[in-house]
GROMACS .gro file of C-alpha atoms in nm:
model
  291
    1MET     CA    1  -5.543  -0.173   1.147
    2GLN     CA    2  -5.861   0.004   1.067
    3ARG     CA    3  -6.030  -0.082   0.742
    4THR     CA    4  -6.083   0.195   0.491
    5THR     CA    5  -6.430   0.334   0.422
    6ASP     CA    6  -6.337   0.476   0.080
    7PRO     CA    7  -6.564   0.304  -0.178
    8LEU     CA    8  -6.274   0.269  -0.423
    9TRP     CA    9  -6.065   0.060  -0.185
   10ASN     CA   10  -6.366  -0.154  -0.090
   11SER     CA   11  -6.457  -0.220  -0.454
   12SER     CA   12  -6.465  -0.558  -0.628
   13ARG     CA   13  -6.176  -0.446  -0.848
   14VAL     CA   14  -5.955  -0.387  -0.545
   15ARG     CA   15  -6.063  -0.716  -0.386
   16SER     CA   16  -5.965  -0.890  -0.708
   17LEU     CA   17  -5.619  -0.729  -0.705
   18VAL     CA   18  -5.573  -0.829  -0.340
   19ALA     CA   19  -5.684  -1.186  -0.414
   20ARG     CA   20  -5.427  -1.203  -0.695
   21CYS     CA   21  -5.161  -1.058  -0.461
   22ASP     CA   22  -5.096  -0.775  -0.707
   23PRO     CA   23  -4.970  -0.469  -0.510
   24GLY     CA   24  -4.844  -0.315  -0.833
   25GLY     CA   25  -5.197  -0.318  -0.968
   26LEU     CA   26  -5.309  -0.122  -0.661
   27ILE     CA   27  -5.042   0.141  -0.729
   28ARG     CA   28  -5.153   0.166  -1.091
   29LEU     CA   29  -5.519   0.197  -0.990
   30GLY     CA   30  -5.447   0.470  -0.735
   31ARG     CA   31  -5.228   0.660  -0.980
   32MET     CA   32  -5.488   0.650  -1.256
   33CYS     CA   33  -5.764   0.761  -1.020
   34ARG     CA   34  -5.554   1.070  -0.948
   35GLY     CA   35  -5.513   1.135  -1.319
   36TRP     CA   36  -5.135   1.097  -1.297
   37ARG     CA   37  -4.902   0.958  -1.559
   38GLN     CA   38  -4.621   0.725  -1.456
   39ALA     CA   39  -4.382   1.019  -1.496
   40ASP     CA   40  -4.595   1.225  -1.254
   41LEU     CA   41  -4.569   0.960  -0.984
   42GLY     CA   42  -4.200   0.913  -1.065
   43ARG     CA   43  -4.130   1.281  -0.994
   44ARG     CA   44  -4.294   1.247  -0.653
   45LEU     CA   45  -4.088   0.938  -0.576
   46GLY     CA   46  -3.764   1.067  -0.725
   47CYS     CA   47  -3.742   0.791  -0.986
   48SER     CA   48  -3.803   0.744  -1.358
   49ALA     CA   49  -4.129   0.654  -1.530
   50SER     CA   50  -3.975   0.321  -1.631
   51THR     CA   51  -3.913   0.242  -1.263
   52VAL     CA   52  -4.278   0.317  -1.186
   53SER     CA   53  -4.376   0.093  -1.478
   54ARG     CA   54  -4.176  -0.195  -1.328
   55LEU     CA   55  -4.325  -0.124  -0.986
   56GLU     CA   56  -4.678  -0.154  -1.126
   57ARG     CA   57  -4.622  -0.488  -1.299
   58PRO     CA   58  -4.756  -0.809  -1.140
   59GLY     CA   59  -4.488  -1.030  -0.992
   60ARG     CA   60  -4.214  -1.030  -0.733
   61VAL     CA   61  -4.163  -0.714  -0.528
   62SER     CA   62  -3.800  -0.602  -0.551
   63ASP     CA   63  -3.813  -0.274  -0.357
   64LEU     CA   64  -4.053  -0.278  -0.063
   65ARG     CA   65  -3.974   0.074   0.055
   66LEU     CA   66  -4.037   0.224  -0.288
   67LEU     CA   67  -4.362   0.030  -0.308
   68GLN     CA   68  -4.472   0.164   0.033
   69ARG     CA   69  -4.385   0.521  -0.069
   70ALA     CA   70  -4.575   0.484  -0.395
   71ALA     CA   71  -4.877   0.344  -0.211
   72TYR     CA   72  -4.872   0.640   0.025
   73GLU     CA   73  -4.853   0.888  -0.265
   74VAL     CA   74  -5.148   0.738  -0.454
   75GLY     CA   75  -5.359   0.674  -0.142
   76VAL     CA   76  -5.354   0.294  -0.114
   77PRO     CA   77  -5.465   0.218   0.246
   78SER     CA   78  -5.204   0.031   0.451
   79ASP     CA   79  -5.434  -0.264   0.528
   80VAL     CA   80  -5.513  -0.310   0.158
   81LEU     CA   81  -5.144  -0.297   0.058
   82GLY     CA   82  -5.051  -0.538   0.338
   83ALA     CA   83  -5.318  -0.785   0.227
   84ALA     CA   84  -5.196  -0.772  -0.134
   85LEU     CA   85  -4.844  -0.845  -0.009
   86GLY     CA   86  -4.976  -1.137   0.194
   87LEU     CA   87  -4.848  -0.981   0.517
   88VAL     CA   88  -5.179  -0.906   0.688
   89GLY     CA   89  -5.541  -1.005   0.665
   90LEU     CA   90  -5.833  -0.772   0.607
   91GLN     CA   91  -6.059  -0.935   0.864
   92ALA     CA   92  -6.142  -0.717   1.162
   93THR     CA   93  -6.006  -0.827   1.496
   94LYS     CA   94  -6.271  -0.983   1.716
   95VAL     CA   95  -6.294  -0.904   2.086
   96ALA     CA   96  -6.267  -1.213   2.302
   97PRO     CA   97  -6.602  -1.296   2.464
   98ASN     CA   98  -6.454  -1.411   2.792
   99GLY     CA   99  -6.440  -1.070   2.955
  100PRO     CA  100  -6.205  -0.946   3.227
  101HIS     CA  101  -6.280  -1.232   3.466
  102HIS     CA  102  -6.165  -1.505   3.230
  103THR     CA  103  -5.934  -1.765   3.383
  104GLU     CA  104  -5.739  -2.023   3.188
  105GLU     CA  105  -5.892  -2.373   3.188
  106ASP     CA  106  -5.697  -2.673   3.306
  107PRO     CA  107  -5.543  -2.878   3.021
  108MET     CA  108  -5.807  -3.154   3.024
  109ARG     CA  109  -6.095  -2.906   3.017
  110ARG     CA  110  -5.916  -2.709   2.747
  111ARG     CA  111  -5.883  -3.017   2.524
  112THR     CA  112  -6.248  -3.107   2.582
  113LEU     CA  113  -6.365  -2.759   2.485
  114LEU     CA  114  -6.142  -2.756   2.177
  115ALA     CA  115  -6.279  -3.088   2.059
  116ALA     CA  116  -6.638  -2.977   2.120
  117ALA     CA  117  -6.575  -2.662   1.918
  118GLY     CA  118  -6.423  -2.862   1.632
  119LEU     CA  119  -6.077  -2.716   1.690
  120ALA     CA  120  -5.901  -3.043   1.766
  121VAL     CA  121  -5.669  -3.160   1.486
  122PRO     CA  122  -5.523  -3.504   1.408
  123ALA     CA  123  -5.204  -3.591   1.594
  124SER     CA  124  -5.030  -3.669   1.265
  125VAL     CA  125  -5.091  -3.313   1.144
  126LEU     CA  126  -4.945  -3.164   1.462
  127LEU     CA  127  -4.649  -3.401   1.437
  128GLY     CA  128  -4.578  -3.269   1.089
  129VAL     CA  129  -4.563  -2.911   1.219
  130GLU     CA  130  -4.350  -3.006   1.519
  131SER     CA  131  -4.108  -3.197   1.296
  132ALA     CA  132  -4.078  -2.897   1.063
  133LEU     CA  133  -4.003  -2.667   1.355
  134ALA     CA  134  -3.724  -2.901   1.467
  135GLU     CA  135  -3.581  -2.971   1.120
  136MET     CA  136  -3.714  -2.776   0.823
  137PRO     CA  137  -3.802  -3.002   0.529
  138ALA     CA  138  -3.693  -2.930   0.174
  139PRO     CA  139  -3.944  -2.706  -0.008
  140SER     CA  140  -4.175  -2.877  -0.256
  141GLY     CA  141  -4.075  -2.642  -0.535
  142SER     CA  142  -4.428  -2.517  -0.596
  143PRO     CA  143  -4.424  -2.242  -0.862
  144MET     CA  144  -4.697  -2.049  -0.680
  145PRO     CA  145  -4.564  -1.714  -0.543
  146ILE     CA  146  -4.509  -1.716  -0.169
  147ASP     CA  147  -4.736  -1.416  -0.114
  148VAL     CA  148  -5.022  -1.598  -0.288
  149ARG     CA  149  -4.964  -1.908  -0.076
  150LEU     CA  150  -4.949  -1.697   0.240
  151ALA     CA  151  -5.275  -1.525   0.149
  152ARG     CA  152  -5.443  -1.864   0.092
  153ALA     CA  153  -5.308  -1.994   0.422
  154ARG     CA  154  -5.445  -1.686   0.597
  155ALA     CA  155  -5.783  -1.751   0.434
  156LEU     CA  156  -5.781  -2.101   0.587
  157PHE     CA  157  -5.726  -1.944   0.928
  158ASP     CA  158  -6.001  -1.687   0.876
  159THR     CA  159  -6.251  -1.961   0.783
  160GLY     CA  160  -6.152  -2.190   1.070
  161GLU     CA  161  -5.989  -2.456   0.850
  162TYR     CA  162  -5.716  -2.517   1.105
  163SER     CA  163  -5.630  -2.874   1.004
  164GLY     CA  164  -5.584  -2.765   0.643
  165LEU     CA  165  -5.368  -2.473   0.751
  166LEU     CA  166  -5.151  -2.690   0.975
  167LYS     CA  167  -5.102  -2.938   0.690
  168ALA     CA  168  -4.988  -2.654   0.464
  169LEU     CA  169  -4.756  -2.489   0.718
  170PRO     CA  170  -4.444  -2.713   0.688
  171ASP     CA  171  -4.404  -2.653   0.315
  172LEU     CA  172  -4.507  -2.288   0.345
  173LEU     CA  173  -4.240  -2.227   0.608
  174SER     CA  174  -3.971  -2.422   0.421
  175THR     CA  175  -4.047  -2.230   0.099
  176ALA     CA  176  -4.037  -1.896   0.282
  177HIS     CA  177  -3.702  -1.996   0.437
  178ASP     CA  178  -3.567  -2.087   0.094
  179ARG     CA  179  -3.662  -1.744  -0.041
  180ILE     CA  180  -3.455  -1.549   0.215
  181ARG     CA  181  -3.130  -1.652   0.048
  182ASP     CA  182  -3.132  -1.313  -0.130
  183ARG     CA  183  -3.171  -1.142   0.210
  184ALA     CA  184  -3.431  -0.898   0.078
  185GLU     CA  185  -3.630  -0.724   0.350
  186ILE     CA  186  -3.965  -0.825   0.195
  187ASP     CA  187  -3.861  -1.193   0.209
  188TYR     CA  188  -3.770  -1.164   0.578
  189ALA     CA  189  -4.102  -0.985   0.639
  190ARG     CA  190  -4.296  -1.262   0.461
  191LEU     CA  191  -4.115  -1.532   0.658
  192SER     CA  192  -4.202  -1.344   0.977
  193ALA     CA  193  -4.566  -1.330   0.865
  194CYS     CA  194  -4.564  -1.708   0.805
  195TYR     CA  195  -4.439  -1.770   1.158
  196SER     CA  196  -4.692  -1.522   1.300
  197LEU     CA  197  -4.972  -1.711   1.126
  198ALA     CA  198  -4.835  -2.036   1.267
  199ALA     CA  199  -4.839  -1.883   1.615
  200GLN     CA  200  -5.198  -1.769   1.569
  201VAL     CA  201  -5.330  -2.113   1.474
  202LEU     CA  202  -5.127  -2.288   1.744
  203VAL     CA  203  -5.277  -2.053   2.005
  204LYS     CA  204  -5.622  -2.132   1.866
  205ILE     CA  205  -5.576  -2.504   1.932
  206GLY     CA  206  -5.410  -2.452   2.269
  207ARG     CA  207  -5.053  -2.548   2.174
  208TYR     CA  208  -4.883  -2.266   2.361
  209ASP     CA  209  -4.529  -2.407   2.376
  210GLN     CA  210  -4.513  -2.444   1.998
  211ALA     CA  211  -4.685  -2.106   1.959
  212ARG     CA  212  -4.413  -1.949   2.174
  213LEU     CA  213  -4.146  -2.097   1.946
  214THR     CA  214  -4.310  -1.975   1.626
  215ALA     CA  215  -4.384  -1.631   1.772
  216ASP     CA  216  -4.019  -1.597   1.878
  217ARG     CA  217  -3.910  -1.680   1.523
  218ALA     CA  218  -4.161  -1.431   1.382
  219SER     CA  219  -3.996  -1.161   1.595
  220LEU     CA  220  -3.647  -1.268   1.489
  221TYR     CA  221  -3.719  -1.247   1.116
  222ALA     CA  222  -3.918  -0.927   1.157
  223ASP     CA  223  -3.608  -0.769   1.313
  224LEU     CA  224  -3.397  -0.895   1.021
  225SER     CA  225  -3.642  -0.731   0.780
  226GLY     CA  226  -3.553  -0.394   0.932
  227SER     CA  227  -3.917  -0.291   0.936
  228PRO     CA  228  -4.057  -0.151   1.263
  229LEU     CA  229  -4.405  -0.236   1.129
  230ALA     CA  230  -4.317  -0.603   1.081
  231SER     CA  231  -4.159  -0.607   1.428
  232ALA     CA  232  -4.473  -0.454   1.580
  233ALA     CA  233  -4.693  -0.719   1.416
  234ALA     CA  234  -4.468  -1.000   1.540
  235ALA     CA  235  -4.450  -0.847   1.889
  236ARG     CA  236  -4.829  -0.851   1.911
  237GLU     CA  237  -4.843  -1.225   1.837
  238LEU     CA  238  -4.567  -1.300   2.087
  239SER     CA  239  -4.740  -1.091   2.353
  240ILE     CA  240  -5.060  -1.292   2.305
  241VAL     CA  241  -4.868  -1.615   2.367
  242LEU     CA  242  -4.695  -1.467   2.672
  243ARG     CA  243  -5.030  -1.368   2.826
  244HIS     CA  244  -5.151  -1.726   2.783
  245GLN     CA  245  -4.835  -1.833   2.968
  246ASP     CA  246  -4.911  -1.596   3.258
  247GLN     CA  247  -4.635  -1.350   3.163
  248ALA     CA  248  -4.851  -1.040   3.130
  249GLY     CA  249  -4.578  -0.803   3.247
  250THR     CA  250  -4.332  -0.926   2.986
  251ALA     CA  251  -4.604  -0.909   2.721
  252GLN     CA  252  -4.678  -0.546   2.808
  253ARG     CA  253  -4.311  -0.444   2.791
  254LEU     CA  254  -4.279  -0.617   2.455
  255VAL     CA  255  -4.572  -0.426   2.306
  256LEU     CA  256  -4.456  -0.094   2.452
  257ASN     CA  257  -4.105  -0.142   2.309
  258ALA     CA  258  -4.252  -0.224   1.968
  259ALA     CA  259  -4.473   0.084   1.984
  260SER     CA  260  -4.170   0.298   2.073
  261ARG     CA  261  -3.980   0.172   1.768
  262VAL     CA  262  -4.275   0.257   1.544
  263GLU     CA  263  -4.308   0.598   1.709
  264ALA     CA  264  -3.940   0.664   1.638
  265THR     CA  265  -4.018   0.659   1.265
  266GLY     CA  266  -4.200   0.987   1.314
  267LEU     CA  267  -4.535   0.831   1.213
  268LYS     CA  268  -4.500   0.989   0.870
  269THR     CA  269  -4.720   0.737   0.690
  270GLU     CA  270  -5.065   0.593   0.746
  271ALA     CA  271  -4.915   0.248   0.802
  272GLN     CA  272  -4.683   0.375   1.077
  273ALA     CA  273  -4.960   0.569   1.251
  274ALA     CA  274  -5.199   0.274   1.232
  275ALA     CA  275  -4.941   0.029   1.371
  276TYR     CA  276  -4.861   0.265   1.658
  277ALA     CA  277  -5.229   0.317   1.739
  278GLN     CA  278  -5.296  -0.056   1.727
  279ALA     CA  279  -5.010  -0.132   1.966
  280ALA     CA  280  -5.120   0.143   2.205
  281VAL     CA  281  -5.484   0.031   2.208
  282TYR     CA  282  -5.384  -0.334   2.251
  283ASP     CA  283  -5.172  -0.244   2.554
  284VAL     CA  284  -5.444  -0.029   2.713
  285VAL     CA  285  -5.710  -0.300   2.671
  286HIS     CA  286  -5.498  -0.578   2.820
  287SER     CA  287  -5.372  -0.356   3.100
  288SER     CA  288  -5.733  -0.285   3.201
  289LEU     CA  289  -5.813  -0.658   3.204
  290ARG     CA  290  -5.544  -0.716   3.467
  291GLU     CA  291  -5.684  -0.452   3.703
   0.00000   0.00000   0.00000
């Protein structure tokens, strides 16, 4: 997704709200900048001022769709809202430096390059992740909200702290699994985001079989969330793994199907339009690399 250029949404105040995983605070900020009362926003959403008040409070999100509608009404950019929910990162996507003539290294050369780049991780850490994927451990019971933990895990990925992220993944995944007992769409979406992040770091260290497993699970839980946007994000991660496994055709069909589902929403919101554009651009770029 493209990052906003509006000074308000790039301000330190907004960054603080995102860091605290406070999407309600973003709604409140956007509403106040428009000079609206809670009742004004409520009329636009078809709900009461007290419902808007609950929506703006810090804490657990109970109605994701209402939150998304409110964000759209008050102008919260989709990437900022997603970051506050712990579902996406704000870091721009980097273009791979290998170019169109890149060929996959043999396994020994791959391991050597990973170690030289500092991307190799202890075998015990990988074993912990593999064990969790086979049999999910009991959650630690940490009181920290799952969206805050997901945001911190994403920060480890963004700063290249892959060993730390892999150590945190088993409990993060088990906690996210424990939270889906209420079957709320936001909980399924967060679990999907956890698996997508796992797929990303496993691709980074060259563990494509495990990345395929986690990307498949990300797609499964994205579908259960009922959100075409979550499904599109998961499809992108799975398509990356498939390309590493020399299944470019399957990867392309996956992205195109995800883009079609997003397009079927009518692209009525910024988030839907951005997700559709991202999928389309991703497919065009990778199609050109195969030619």
